[in-house]
CSV table of C-alpha atoms in Angstrom, one decimal:
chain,number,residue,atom,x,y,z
A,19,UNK,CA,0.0,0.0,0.0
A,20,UNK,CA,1.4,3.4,-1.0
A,21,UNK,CA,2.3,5.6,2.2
A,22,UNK,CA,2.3,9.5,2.3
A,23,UNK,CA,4.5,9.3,4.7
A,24,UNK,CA,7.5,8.4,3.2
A,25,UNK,CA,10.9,7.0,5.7
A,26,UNK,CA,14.4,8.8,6.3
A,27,UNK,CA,15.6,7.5,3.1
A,28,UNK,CA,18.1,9.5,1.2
A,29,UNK,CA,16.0,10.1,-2.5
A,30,UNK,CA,13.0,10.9,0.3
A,31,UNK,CA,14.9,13.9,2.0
A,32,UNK,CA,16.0,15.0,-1.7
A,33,UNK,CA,12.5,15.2,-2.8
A,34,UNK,CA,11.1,16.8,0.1
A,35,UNK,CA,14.2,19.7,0.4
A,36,UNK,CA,13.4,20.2,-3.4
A,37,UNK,CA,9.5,20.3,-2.9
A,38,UNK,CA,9.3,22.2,0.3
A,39,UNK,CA,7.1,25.0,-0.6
A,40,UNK,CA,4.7,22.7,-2.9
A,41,UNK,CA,4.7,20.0,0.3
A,42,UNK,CA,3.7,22.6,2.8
A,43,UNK,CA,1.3,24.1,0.9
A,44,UNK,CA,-0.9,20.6,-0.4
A,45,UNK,CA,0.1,21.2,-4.3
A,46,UNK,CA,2.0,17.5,-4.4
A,47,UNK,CA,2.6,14.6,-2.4
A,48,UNK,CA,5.5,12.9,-1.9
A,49,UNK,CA,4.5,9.0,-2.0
A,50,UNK,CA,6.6,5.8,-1.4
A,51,UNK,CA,5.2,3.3,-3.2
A,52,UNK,CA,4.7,-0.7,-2.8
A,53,UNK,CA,8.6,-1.3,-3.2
A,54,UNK,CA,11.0,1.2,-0.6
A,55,UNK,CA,12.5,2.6,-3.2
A,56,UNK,CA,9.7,3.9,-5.5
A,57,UNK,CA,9.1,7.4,-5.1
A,58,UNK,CA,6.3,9.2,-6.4
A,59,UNK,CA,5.7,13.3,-6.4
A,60,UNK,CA,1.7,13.6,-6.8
A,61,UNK,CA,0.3,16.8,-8.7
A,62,UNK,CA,-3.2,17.2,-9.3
A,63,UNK,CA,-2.3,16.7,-13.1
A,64,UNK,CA,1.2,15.3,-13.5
A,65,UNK,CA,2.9,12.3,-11.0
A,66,UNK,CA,6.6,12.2,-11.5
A,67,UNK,CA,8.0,8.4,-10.6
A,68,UNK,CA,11.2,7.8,-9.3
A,69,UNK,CA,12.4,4.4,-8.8
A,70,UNK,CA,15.9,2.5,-7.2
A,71,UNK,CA,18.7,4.2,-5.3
A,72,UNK,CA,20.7,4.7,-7.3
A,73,UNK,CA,18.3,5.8,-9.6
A,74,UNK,CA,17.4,3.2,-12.3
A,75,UNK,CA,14.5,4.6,-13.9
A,76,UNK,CA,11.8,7.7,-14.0
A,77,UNK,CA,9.2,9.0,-15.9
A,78,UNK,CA,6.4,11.8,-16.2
A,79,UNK,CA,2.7,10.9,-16.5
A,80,UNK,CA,-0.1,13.2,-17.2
A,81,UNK,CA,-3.9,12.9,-16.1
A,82,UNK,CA,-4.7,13.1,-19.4
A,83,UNK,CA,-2.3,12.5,-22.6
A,84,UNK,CA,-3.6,13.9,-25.6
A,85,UNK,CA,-2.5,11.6,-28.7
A,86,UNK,CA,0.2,14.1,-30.8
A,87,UNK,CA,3.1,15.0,-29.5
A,88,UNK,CA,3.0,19.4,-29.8
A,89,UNK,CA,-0.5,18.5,-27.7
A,90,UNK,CA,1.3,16.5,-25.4
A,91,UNK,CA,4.0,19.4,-25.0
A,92,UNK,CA,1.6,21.9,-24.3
A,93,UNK,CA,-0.3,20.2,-21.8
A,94,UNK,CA,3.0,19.5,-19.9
A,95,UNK,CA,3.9,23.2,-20.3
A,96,UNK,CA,0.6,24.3,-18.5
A,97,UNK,CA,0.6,21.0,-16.1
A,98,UNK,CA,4.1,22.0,-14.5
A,99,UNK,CA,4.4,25.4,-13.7
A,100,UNK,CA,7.5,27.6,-13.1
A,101,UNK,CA,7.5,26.3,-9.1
A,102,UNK,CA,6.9,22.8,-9.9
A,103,UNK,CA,9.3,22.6,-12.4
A,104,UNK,CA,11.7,24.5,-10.5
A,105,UNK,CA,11.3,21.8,-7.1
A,106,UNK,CA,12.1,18.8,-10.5
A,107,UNK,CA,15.3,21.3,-12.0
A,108,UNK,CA,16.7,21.3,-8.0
A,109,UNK,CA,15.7,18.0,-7.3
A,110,UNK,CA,18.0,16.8,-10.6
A,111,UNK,CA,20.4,19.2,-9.6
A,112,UNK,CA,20.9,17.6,-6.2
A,113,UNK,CA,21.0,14.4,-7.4
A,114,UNK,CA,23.9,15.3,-10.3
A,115,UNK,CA,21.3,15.2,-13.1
A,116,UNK,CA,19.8,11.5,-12.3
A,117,UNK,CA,16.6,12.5,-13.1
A,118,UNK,CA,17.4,13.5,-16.5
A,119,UNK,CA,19.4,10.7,-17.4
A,120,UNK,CA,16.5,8.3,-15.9
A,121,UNK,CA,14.2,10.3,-17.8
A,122,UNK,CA,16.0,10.5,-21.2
A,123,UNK,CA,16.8,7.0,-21.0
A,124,UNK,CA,13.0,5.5,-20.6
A,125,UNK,CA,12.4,6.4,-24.3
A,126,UNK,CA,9.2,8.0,-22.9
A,127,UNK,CA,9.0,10.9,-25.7
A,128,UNK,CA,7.1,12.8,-22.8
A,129,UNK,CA,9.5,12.1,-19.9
A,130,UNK,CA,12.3,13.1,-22.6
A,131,UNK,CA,10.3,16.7,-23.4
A,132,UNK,CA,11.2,17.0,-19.2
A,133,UNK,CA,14.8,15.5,-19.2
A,134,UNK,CA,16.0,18.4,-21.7
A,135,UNK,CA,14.2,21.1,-19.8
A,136,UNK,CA,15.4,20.1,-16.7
A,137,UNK,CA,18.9,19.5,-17.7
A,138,UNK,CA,19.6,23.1,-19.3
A,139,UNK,CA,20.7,24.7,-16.5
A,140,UNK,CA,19.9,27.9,-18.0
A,141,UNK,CA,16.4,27.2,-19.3
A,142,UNK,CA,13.9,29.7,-18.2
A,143,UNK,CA,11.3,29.0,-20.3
A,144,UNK,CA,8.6,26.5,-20.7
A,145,UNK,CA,9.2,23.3,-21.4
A,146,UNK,CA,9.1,22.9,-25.3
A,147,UNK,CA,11.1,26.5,-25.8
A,148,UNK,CA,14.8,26.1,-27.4
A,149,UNK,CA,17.4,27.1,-25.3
């Protein structure tokens, strides 16, 4: 059963110092799921999965995944906005860009749209904008 209160484990403390604000204020949950090292941060319309330690996989799901990719794009665009995917840029940047890797290498064309925006360290914009 998945627990919203996840243990002292290292990925845990990561994704709660990167999600602080969104935590405190209800706008994701942090969830371990069935196996201890599945880690789950809950939006109301994106969940962001995080699994092994070291990380050995990750990928973005929406609550609803239009068919085309551009539609795809924009709906992530408005899903994860500039605090959420700031708490995902500083969660990758405090574990030295697994999340990108993880991401890129599920050959999810979705969770790839996020690997490249959270890798650029200087990317500002939304999701889908060139660098």
């Amino acid at each position: 059963m998945p627990s919203l209160d996840p243990p002292n484990h290292p990925l845990a403390a990561i994704l709660r110092d990167a999600f602080t604000s969104q935590l405190e204020a209800g706008e994701v949950d942090l969830v371990l799921s069935e196996h201890d090292t599945t880690f789950e941060i809950q939006a109301d319309e994106w969940t962001l999965r995080l699994e092994g330690w070291p990380m050995t996989a990750a990928f973005i799901a929406l609550d609803e995944e239009p068919p085309s990719l551009p539609e795809r794009q924009a709906v992530l665009d408005a899903a994860l906005d500039a605090p959420h995917l700031a708490g995902v840029r500083r969660a990758n940047l405090l574990l030295h860009n697994a999340i990108a890797a993880a991401l890129e290498a599920s050959g999810d064309q979705l969770s790839i749209l996020l690997a490249q925006a959270i890798a650029s360290p200087d990317a500002a914009g939304e999701i889908g904008e060139d660098d």
